[in-house]
Amino acid sequence: MNCPRCKSSSHKKNGRIDGRQRYRCHDCGYNYSVEIKSTASSMSVKRQALQLYLEGLGFRSIGRFLGVSHVSVQKWIRKFGSELEDLKSENEISVVEIDEMHTYIGNKKYCWIWIAVDRDGKKFIDCSFGSRGTKTGQKLWEKLETKVVGEVMTDYWRAYAEFLPPKIHTRSKAETYTVEGYNSIFRHFLARLMRKSKCYTKSIEMLKYSVLLLMKYRNKELAMFD
């Protein structure tokens, strides 16, 4: 873009304002910003794309619905995910339920998502990603240790006994009804996690963003929808 004042094409970058590149003209010293393209999507369209994504639609379906490129939708979701803050939680959590669910990345590579929920608060607490082994579960527990936790309920998967304190750990399928219900939320509201779907995850990064965005959304912590 040429200088609006003297029409010179000689300029240098001079910071950013409201997400737009700012320039300084070498010839007349005038500061100016790049005009927003008329084809640029508004923030309301991007928020709508995010909401549709968290209600179960895939990138291509959202693109067709909004009349935009599915690549643009993917970039918006990635950006929303990269800007997320940590999940909030109450000072005291009396009962935590933990469970793990599997999905695939790329060419049928297994990835396990470990999920912790607050039974009484009816909220997601945190999650971790990796294998089904002790190391991934330990990562999740390290996040939970910073919170005041009462009892921890899990199923009989042997890895839990290797990192959870026995005094607060109860192993029983009858005590994981909340987290198992929350697992079904992921299967239902994220197209990439549905059992039979043409949508799939190509990278662990997008899987993490998708899961965390849905957690924040279901916890009513996404500021853009307040």
PDB file of N, CA and C in Angstrom, residues 28-109:
ATOM      1  N   CYS A  28       7.798  11.425   3.184  1.00  0.00           N
ATOM      2  CA  CYS A  28       7.157  12.538   3.887  1.00  0.00           C
ATOM      3  C   CYS A  28       7.026  12.318   5.390  1.00  0.00           C
ATOM      4  N   GLY A  29       7.396  11.132   5.874  1.00  0.00           N
ATOM      5  CA  GLY A  29       7.349  10.863   7.311  1.00  0.00           C
ATOM      6  C   GLY A  29       5.962  10.573   7.861  1.00  0.00           C
ATOM      7  N   TYR A  30       4.983  10.399   6.996  1.00  0.00           N
ATOM      8  CA  TYR A  30       3.598  10.164   7.441  1.00  0.00           C
ATOM      9  C   TYR A  30       3.443   8.722   7.930  1.00  0.00           C
ATOM     10  N   ASN A  31       2.717   8.543   9.067  1.00  0.00           N
ATOM     11  CA  ASN A  31       2.419   7.214   9.604  1.00  0.00           C
ATOM     12  C   ASN A  31       1.020   6.789   9.157  1.00  0.00           C
ATOM     13  N   TYR A  32       0.897   5.551   8.712  1.00  0.00           N
ATOM     14  CA  TYR A  32      -0.395   5.069   8.253  1.00  0.00           C
ATOM     15  C   TYR A  32      -0.491   3.555   8.457  1.00  0.00           C
ATOM     16  N   SER A  33      -1.735   3.060   8.463  1.00  0.00           N
ATOM     17  CA  SER A  33      -1.985   1.634   8.683  1.00  0.00           C
ATOM     18  C   SER A  33      -2.556   0.993   7.428  1.00  0.00           C
ATOM     19  N   VAL A  34      -2.382  -0.310   7.351  1.00  0.00           N
ATOM     20  CA  VAL A  34      -2.926  -1.050   6.219  1.00  0.00           C
ATOM     21  C   VAL A  34      -4.437  -1.134   6.366  1.00  0.00           C
ATOM     22  N   GLU A  35      -5.142  -0.888   5.300  1.00  0.00           N
ATOM     23  CA  GLU A  35      -6.592  -0.982   5.337  1.00  0.00           C
ATOM     24  C   GLU A  35      -7.019  -2.440   5.458  1.00  0.00           C
ATOM     25  N   ILE A  36      -8.089  -2.665   6.212  1.00  0.00           N
ATOM     26  CA  ILE A  36      -8.633  -4.012   6.325  1.00  0.00           C
ATOM     27  C   ILE A  36      -9.315  -4.371   5.011  1.00  0.00           C
ATOM     28  N   LYS A  37      -9.010  -5.549   4.475  1.00  0.00           N
ATOM     29  CA  LYS A  37      -9.611  -5.986   3.221  1.00  0.00           C
ATOM     30  C   LYS A  37     -11.117  -6.138   3.389  1.00  0.00           C
ATOM     31  N   SER A  38     -11.845  -5.784   2.337  1.00  0.00           N
ATOM     32  CA  SER A  38     -13.303  -5.876   2.405  1.00  0.00           C
ATOM     33  C   SER A  38     -13.770  -7.311   2.554  1.00  0.00           C
ATOM     34  N   THR A  39     -12.897  -8.271   2.191  1.00  0.00           N
ATOM     35  CA  THR A  39     -13.259  -9.687   2.278  1.00  0.00           C
ATOM     36  C   THR A  39     -12.933 -10.290   3.643  1.00  0.00           C
ATOM     37  N   ALA A  40     -12.317  -9.514   4.519  1.00  0.00           N
ATOM     38  CA  ALA A  40     -11.937 -10.036   5.828  1.00  0.00           C
ATOM     39  C   ALA A  40     -13.181 -10.339   6.654  1.00  0.00           C
ATOM     40  N   SER A  41     -13.173 -11.473   7.343  1.00  0.00           N
ATOM     41  CA  SER A  41     -14.324 -11.869   8.160  1.00  0.00           C
ATOM     42  C   SER A  41     -14.314 -11.116   9.487  1.00  0.00           C
ATOM     43  N   SER A  42     -15.480 -10.748   9.952  1.00  0.00           N
ATOM     44  CA  SER A  42     -15.603 -10.017  11.214  1.00  0.00           C
ATOM     45  C   SER A  42     -15.413 -10.968  12.389  1.00  0.00           C
ATOM     46  N   MET A  43     -15.181 -10.384  13.564  1.00  0.00           N
ATOM     47  CA  MET A  43     -15.012 -11.190  14.766  1.00  0.00           C
ATOM     48  C   MET A  43     -16.296 -11.942  15.099  1.00  0.00           C
ATOM     49  N   SER A  44     -17.448 -11.375  14.789  1.00  0.00           N
ATOM     50  CA  SER A  44     -18.706 -12.063  15.071  1.00  0.00           C
ATOM     51  C   SER A  44     -18.828 -13.339  14.240  1.00  0.00           C
ATOM     52  N   VAL A  45     -18.323 -13.321  13.008  1.00  0.00           N
ATOM     53  CA  VAL A  45     -18.339 -14.521  12.169  1.00  0.00           C
ATOM     54  C   VAL A  45     -17.392 -15.570  12.739  1.00  0.00           C
ATOM     55  N   LYS A  46     -16.246 -15.135  13.223  1.00  0.00           N
ATOM     56  CA  LYS A  46     -15.277 -16.058  13.807  1.00  0.00           C
ATOM     57  C   LYS A  46     -15.828 -16.684  15.093  1.00  0.00           C
ATOM     58  N   ARG A  47     -16.514 -15.885  15.890  1.00  0.00           N
ATOM     59  CA  ARG A  47     -17.130 -16.419  17.114  1.00  0.00           C
ATOM     60  C   ARG A  47     -18.231 -17.417  16.764  1.00  0.00           C
ATOM     61  N   GLN A  48     -18.975 -17.118  15.721  1.00  0.00           N
ATOM     62  CA  GLN A  48     -20.021 -18.040  15.291  1.00  0.00           C
ATOM     63  C   GLN A  48     -19.410 -19.355  14.814  1.00  0.00           C
ATOM     64  N   ALA A  49     -18.283 -19.256  14.117  1.00  0.00           N
ATOM     65  CA  ALA A  49     -17.585 -20.465  13.665  1.00  0.00           C
ATOM     66  C   ALA A  49     -17.142 -21.306  14.859  1.00  0.00           C
ATOM     67  N   LEU A  50     -16.625 -20.649  15.883  1.00  0.00           N
ATOM     68  CA  LEU A  50     -16.193 -21.367  17.085  1.00  0.00           C
ATOM     69  C   LEU A  50     -17.362 -22.048  17.768  1.00  0.00           C
ATOM     70  N   GLN A  51     -18.476 -21.335  17.871  1.00  0.00           N
ATOM     71  CA  GLN A  51     -19.640 -21.925  18.532  1.00  0.00           C
ATOM     72  C   GLN A  51     -20.166 -23.127  17.753  1.00  0.00           C
ATOM     73  N   LEU A  52     -20.198 -23.029  16.434  1.00  0.00           N
ATOM     74  CA  LEU A  52     -20.635 -24.157  15.611  1.00  0.00           C
ATOM     75  C   LEU A  52     -19.683 -25.339  15.776  1.00  0.00           C
ATOM     76  N   TYR A  53     -18.402 -25.040  15.884  1.00  0.00           N
ATOM     77  CA  TYR A  53     -17.406 -26.102  16.063  1.00  0.00           C
ATOM     78  C   TYR A  53     -17.623 -26.821  17.389  1.00  0.00           C
ATOM     79  N   LEU A  54     -17.936 -26.058  18.433  1.00  0.00           N
ATOM     80  CA  LEU A  54     -18.141 -26.644  19.760  1.00  0.00           C
ATOM     81  C   LEU A  54     -19.539 -27.234  19.933  1.00  0.00           C
ATOM     82  N   GLU A  55     -20.344 -27.143  18.896  1.00  0.00           N
ATOM     83  CA  GLU A  55     -21.652 -27.812  18.894  1.00  0.00           C
ATOM     84  C   GLU A  55     -21.651 -29.032  17.987  1.00  0.00           C
ATOM     85  N   GLY A  56     -20.443 -29.416  17.491  1.00  0.00           N
ATOM     86  CA  GLY A  56     -20.333 -30.682  16.787  1.00  0.00           C
ATOM     87  C   GLY A  56     -20.069 -30.644  15.304  1.00  0.00           C
ATOM     88  N   LEU A  57     -19.981 -29.463  14.680  1.00  0.00           N
ATOM     89  CA  LEU A  57     -19.729 -29.396  13.249  1.00  0.00           C
ATOM     90  C   LEU A  57     -18.230 -29.441  12.951  1.00  0.00           C
ATOM     91  N   GLY A  58     -17.874 -29.976  11.795  1.00  0.00           N
ATOM     92  CA  GLY A  58     -16.488 -29.995  11.346  1.00  0.00           C
ATOM     93  C   GLY A  58     -16.145 -28.725  10.586  1.00  0.00           C
ATOM     94  N   PHE A  59     -14.869 -28.567  10.262  1.00  0.00           N
ATOM     95  CA  PHE A  59     -14.407 -27.350   9.581  1.00  0.00           C
ATOM     96  C   PHE A  59     -15.119 -27.139   8.241  1.00  0.00           C
ATOM     97  N   ARG A  60     -15.250 -28.189   7.448  1.00  0.00           N
ATOM     98  CA  ARG A  60     -15.863 -28.051   6.121  1.00  0.00           C
ATOM     99  C   ARG A  60     -17.349 -27.705   6.228  1.00  0.00           C
ATOM    100  N   SER A  61     -18.041 -28.315   7.183  1.00  0.00           N
ATOM    101  CA  SER A  61     -19.464 -28.005   7.370  1.00  0.00           C
ATOM    102  C   SER A  61     -19.645 -26.548   7.775  1.00  0.00           C
ATOM    103  N   ILE A  62     -18.784 -26.084   8.680  1.00  0.00           N
ATOM    104  CA  ILE A  62     -18.856 -24.690   9.124  1.00  0.00           C
ATOM    105  C   ILE A  62     -18.564 -23.754   7.967  1.00  0.00           C
ATOM    106  N   GLY A  63     -17.558 -24.106   7.169  1.00  0.00           N
ATOM    107  CA  GLY A  63     -17.215 -23.281   6.015  1.00  0.00           C
ATOM    108  C   GLY A  63     -18.372 -23.155   5.043  1.00  0.00           C
ATOM    109  N   ARG A  64     -19.061 -24.257   4.778  1.00  0.00           N
ATOM    110  CA  ARG A  64     -20.216 -24.211   3.877  1.00  0.00           C
ATOM    111  C   ARG A  64     -21.344 -23.377   4.475  1.00  0.00           C
ATOM    112  N   PHE A  65     -21.543 -23.516   5.774  1.00  0.00           N
ATOM    113  CA  PHE A  65     -22.628 -22.789   6.446  1.00  0.00           C
ATOM    114  C   PHE A  65     -22.383 -21.282   6.441  1.00  0.00           C
ATOM    115  N   LEU A  66     -21.144 -20.883   6.687  1.00  0.00           N
ATOM    116  CA  LEU A  66     -20.814 -19.454   6.790  1.00  0.00           C
ATOM    117  C   LEU A  66     -20.351 -18.849   5.473  1.00  0.00           C
ATOM    118  N   GLY A  67     -20.124 -19.703   4.465  1.00  0.00           N
ATOM    119  CA  GLY A  67     -19.665 -19.187   3.176  1.00  0.00           C
ATOM    120  C   GLY A  67     -18.218 -18.756   3.193  1.00  0.00           C
ATOM    121  N   VAL A  68     -17.386 -19.463   3.975  1.00  0.00           N
ATOM    122  CA  VAL A  68     -15.955 -19.132   4.047  1.00  0.00           C
ATOM    123  C   VAL A  68     -15.153 -20.407   3.807  1.00  0.00           C
ATOM    124  N   SER A  69     -13.851 -20.241   3.656  1.00  0.00           N
ATOM    125  CA  SER A  69     -12.968 -21.388   3.446  1.00  0.00           C
ATOM    126  C   SER A  69     -12.837 -22.204   4.724  1.00  0.00           C
ATOM    127  N   HIS A  70     -12.822 -23.529   4.594  1.00  0.00           N
ATOM    128  CA  HIS A  70     -12.628 -24.372   5.779  1.00  0.00           C
ATOM    129  C   HIS A  70     -11.232 -24.178   6.366  1.00  0.00           C
ATOM    130  N   VAL A  71     -10.290 -23.752   5.524  1.00  0.00           N
ATOM    131  CA  VAL A  71      -8.934 -23.450   6.014  1.00  0.00           C
ATOM    132  C   VAL A  71      -8.971 -22.238   6.945  1.00  0.00           C
ATOM    133  N   SER A  72      -9.782 -21.256   6.596  1.00  0.00           N
ATOM    134  CA  SER A  72      -9.937 -20.077   7.458  1.00  0.00           C
ATOM    135  C   SER A  72     -10.540 -20.485   8.804  1.00  0.00           C
ATOM    136  N   VAL A  73     -11.534 -21.360   8.757  1.00  0.00           N
ATOM    137  CA  VAL A  73     -12.166 -21.833   9.998  1.00  0.00           C
ATOM    138  C   VAL A  73     -11.131 -22.519  10.875  1.00  0.00           C
ATOM    139  N   GLN A  74     -10.311 -23.368  10.283  1.00  0.00           N
ATOM    140  CA  GLN A  74      -9.271 -24.061  11.047  1.00  0.00           C
ATOM    141  C   GLN A  74      -8.309 -23.064  11.692  1.00  0.00           C
ATOM    142  N   LYS A  75      -7.913 -22.045  10.967  1.00  0.00           N
ATOM    143  CA  LYS A  75      -7.000 -21.036  11.501  1.00  0.00           C
ATOM    144  C   LYS A  75      -7.637 -20.276  12.657  1.00  0.00           C
ATOM    145  N   TRP A  76      -8.934 -19.979  12.544  1.00  0.00           N
ATOM    146  CA  TRP A  76      -9.618 -19.265  13.623  1.00  0.00           C
ATOM    147  C   TRP A  76      -9.666 -20.113  14.887  1.00  0.00           C
ATOM    148  N   ILE A  77     -10.011 -21.387  14.730  1.00  0.00           N
ATOM    149  CA  ILE A  77     -10.103 -22.270  15.886  1.00  0.00           C
ATOM    150  C   ILE A  77      -8.739 -22.431  16.540  1.00  0.00           C
ATOM    151  N   ARG A  78      -7.715 -22.564  15.715  1.00  0.00           N
ATOM    152  CA  ARG A  78      -6.347 -22.687  16.236  1.00  0.00           C
ATOM    153  C   ARG A  78      -5.966 -21.441  17.040  1.00  0.00           C
ATOM    154  N   LYS A  79      -6.319 -20.279  16.521  1.00  0.00           N
ATOM    155  CA  LYS A  79      -5.984 -19.023  17.210  1.00  0.00           C
ATOM    156  C   LYS A  79      -6.744 -18.912  18.531  1.00  0.00           C
ATOM    157  N   PHE A  80      -8.029 -19.239  18.519  1.00  0.00           N
ATOM    158  CA  PHE A  80      -8.809 -19.219  19.767  1.00  0.00           C
ATOM    159  C   PHE A  80      -8.188 -20.161  20.797  1.00  0.00           C
ATOM    160  N   GLY A  81      -7.776 -21.344  20.338  1.00  0.00           N
ATOM    161  CA  GLY A  81      -7.185 -22.321  21.249  1.00  0.00           C
ATOM    162  C   GLY A  81      -5.857 -21.867  21.815  1.00  0.00           C
ATOM    163  N   SER A  82      -5.034 -21.220  20.976  1.00  0.00           N
ATOM    164  CA  SER A  82      -3.709 -20.789  21.426  1.00  0.00           C
ATOM    165  C   SER A  82      -3.776 -19.654  22.438  1.00  0.00           C
ATOM    166  N   GLU A  83      -4.903 -18.944  22.486  1.00  0.00           N
ATOM    167  CA  GLU A  83      -5.053 -17.801  23.392  1.00  0.00           C
ATOM    168  C   GLU A  83      -5.795 -18.161  24.685  1.00  0.00           C
ATOM    169  N   LEU A  84      -6.085 -19.451  24.880  1.00  0.00           N
ATOM    170  CA  LEU A  84      -6.841 -19.868  26.059  1.00  0.00           C
ATOM    171  C   LEU A  84      -6.062 -19.679  27.357  1.00  0.00           C
ATOM    172  N   GLU A  85      -6.763 -19.306  28.402  1.00  0.00           N
ATOM    173  CA  GLU A  85      -6.197 -19.296  29.748  1.00  0.00           C
ATOM    174  C   GLU A  85      -6.477 -20.645  30.406  1.00  0.00           C
ATOM    175  N   ASP A  86      -5.829 -20.906  31.534  1.00  0.00           N
ATOM    176  CA  ASP A  86      -6.057 -22.161  32.260  1.00  0.00           C
ATOM    177  C   ASP A  86      -7.504 -22.249  32.726  1.00  0.00           C
ATOM    178  N   LEU A  87      -7.982 -23.477  32.895  1.00  0.00           N
ATOM    179  CA  LEU A  87      -9.332 -23.666  33.412  1.00  0.00           C
ATOM    180  C   LEU A  87      -9.412 -23.195  34.854  1.00  0.00           C
ATOM    181  N   LYS A  88     -10.541 -22.613  35.203  1.00  0.00           N
ATOM    182  CA  LYS A  88     -10.750 -22.156  36.572  1.00  0.00           C
ATOM    183  C   LYS A  88     -11.312 -23.291  37.408  1.00  0.00           C
ATOM    184  N   SER A  89     -11.105 -23.210  38.716  1.00  0.00           N
ATOM    185  CA  SER A  89     -11.679 -24.215  39.613  1.00  0.00           C
ATOM    186  C   SER A  89     -11.905 -23.580  40.979  1.00  0.00           C
ATOM    187  N   GLU A  90     -12.795 -24.160  41.728  1.00  0.00           N
ATOM    188  CA  GLU A  90     -13.073 -23.663  43.068  1.00  0.00           C
ATOM    189  C   GLU A  90     -11.869 -23.944  43.974  1.00  0.00           C
ATOM    190  N   ASN A  91     -11.815 -23.254  45.115  1.00  0.00           N
ATOM    191  CA  ASN A  91     -10.711 -23.451  46.053  1.00  0.00           C
ATOM    192  C   ASN A  91     -10.709 -24.859  46.636  1.00  0.00           C
ATOM    193  N   GLU A  92     -11.902 -25.419  46.809  1.00  0.00           N
ATOM    194  CA  GLU A  92     -12.001 -26.757  47.370  1.00  0.00           C
ATOM    195  C   GLU A  92     -12.817 -27.653  46.441  1.00  0.00           C
ATOM    196  N   ILE A  93     -12.252 -28.813  46.136  1.00  0.00           N
ATOM    197  CA  ILE A  93     -12.947 -29.803  45.312  1.00  0.00           C
ATOM    198  C   ILE A  93     -13.054 -31.061  46.154  1.00  0.00           C
ATOM    199  N   SER A  94     -14.253 -31.402  46.540  1.00  0.00           N
ATOM    200  CA  SER A  94     -14.416 -32.503  47.484  1.00  0.00           C
ATOM    201  C   SER A  94     -14.266 -33.872  46.829  1.00  0.00           C
ATOM    202  N   VAL A  95     -14.773 -34.015  45.594  1.00  0.00           N
ATOM    203  CA  VAL A  95     -14.671 -35.312  44.912  1.00  0.00           C
ATOM    204  C   VAL A  95     -14.235 -35.090  43.467  1.00  0.00           C
ATOM    205  N   VAL A  96     -13.115 -35.695  43.104  1.00  0.00           N
ATOM    206  CA  VAL A  96     -12.605 -35.645  41.731  1.00  0.00           C
ATOM    207  C   VAL A  96     -12.768 -37.021  41.102  1.00  0.00           C
ATOM    208  N   GLU A  97     -13.280 -37.046  39.890  1.00  0.00           N
ATOM    209  CA  GLU A  97     -13.358 -38.292  39.131  1.00  0.00           C
ATOM    210  C   GLU A  97     -12.394 -38.196  37.940  1.00  0.00           C
ATOM    211  N   ILE A  98     -11.634 -39.252  37.716  1.00  0.00           N
ATOM    212  CA  ILE A  98     -10.655 -39.280  36.626  1.00  0.00           C
ATOM    213  C   ILE A  98     -10.937 -40.480  35.736  1.00  0.00           C
ATOM    214  N   ASP A  99     -10.825 -40.259  34.450  1.00  0.00           N
ATOM    215  CA  ASP A  99     -10.983 -41.350  33.491  1.00  0.00           C
ATOM    216  C   ASP A  99     -10.135 -41.040  32.266  1.00  0.00           C
ATOM    217  N   GLU A 100      -9.955 -42.033  31.420  1.00  0.00           N
ATOM    218  CA  GLU A 100      -9.169 -41.841  30.197  1.00  0.00           C
ATOM    219  C   GLU A 100      -9.963 -42.358  29.000  1.00  0.00           C
ATOM    220  N   MET A 101      -9.840 -41.663  27.891  1.00  0.00           N
ATOM    221  CA  MET A 101     -10.513 -42.076  26.665  1.00  0.00           C
ATOM    222  C   MET A 101      -9.517 -41.999  25.517  1.00  0.00           C
ATOM    223  N   HIS A 102      -9.725 -42.818  24.503  1.00  0.00           N
ATOM    224  CA  HIS A 102      -8.751 -42.849  23.413  1.00  0.00           C
ATOM    225  C   HIS A 102      -9.311 -42.221  22.146  1.00  0.00           C
ATOM    226  N   THR A 103      -8.403 -41.750  21.316  1.00  0.00           N
ATOM    227  CA  THR A 103      -8.742 -41.249  19.989  1.00  0.00           C
ATOM    228  C   THR A 103      -7.547 -41.528  19.090  1.00  0.00           C
ATOM    229  N   TYR A 104      -7.593 -41.009  17.863  1.00  0.00           N
ATOM    230  CA  TYR A 104      -6.511 -41.241  16.914  1.00  0.00           C
ATOM    231  C   TYR A 104      -5.962 -39.918  16.407  1.00  0.00           C
ATOM    232  N   ILE A 105      -4.693 -39.935  16.040  1.00  0.00           N
ATOM    233  CA  ILE A 105      -4.060 -38.777  15.418  1.00  0.00           C
ATOM    234  C   ILE A 105      -3.431 -39.240  14.106  1.00  0.00           C
ATOM    235  N   GLY A 106      -3.738 -38.523  13.031  1.00  0.00           N
ATOM    236  CA  GLY A 106      -3.147 -38.869  11.746  1.00  0.00           C
ATOM    237  C   GLY A 106      -3.534 -40.258  11.287  1.00  0.00           C
ATOM    238  N   ASN A 107      -2.537 -41.053  10.968  1.00  0.00           N
ATOM    239  CA  ASN A 107      -2.752 -42.384  10.404  1.00  0.00           C
ATOM    240  C   ASN A 107      -2.973 -43.423  11.514  1.00  0.00           C
ATOM    241  N   LYS A 108      -4.114 -43.286  12.219  1.00  0.00           N
ATOM    242  CA  LYS A 108      -4.532 -44.243  13.241  1.00  0.00           C
ATOM    243  C   LYS A 108      -3.521 -44.417  14.372  1.00  0.00           C
ATOM    244  N   LYS A 109      -2.828 -43.339  14.756  1.00  0.00           N
ATOM    245  CA  LYS A 109      -1.935 -43.401  15.903  1.00  0.00           C
ATOM    246  C   LYS A 109      -2.741 -43.122  17.165  1.00  0.00           C
TER     247      LYS A 109
END
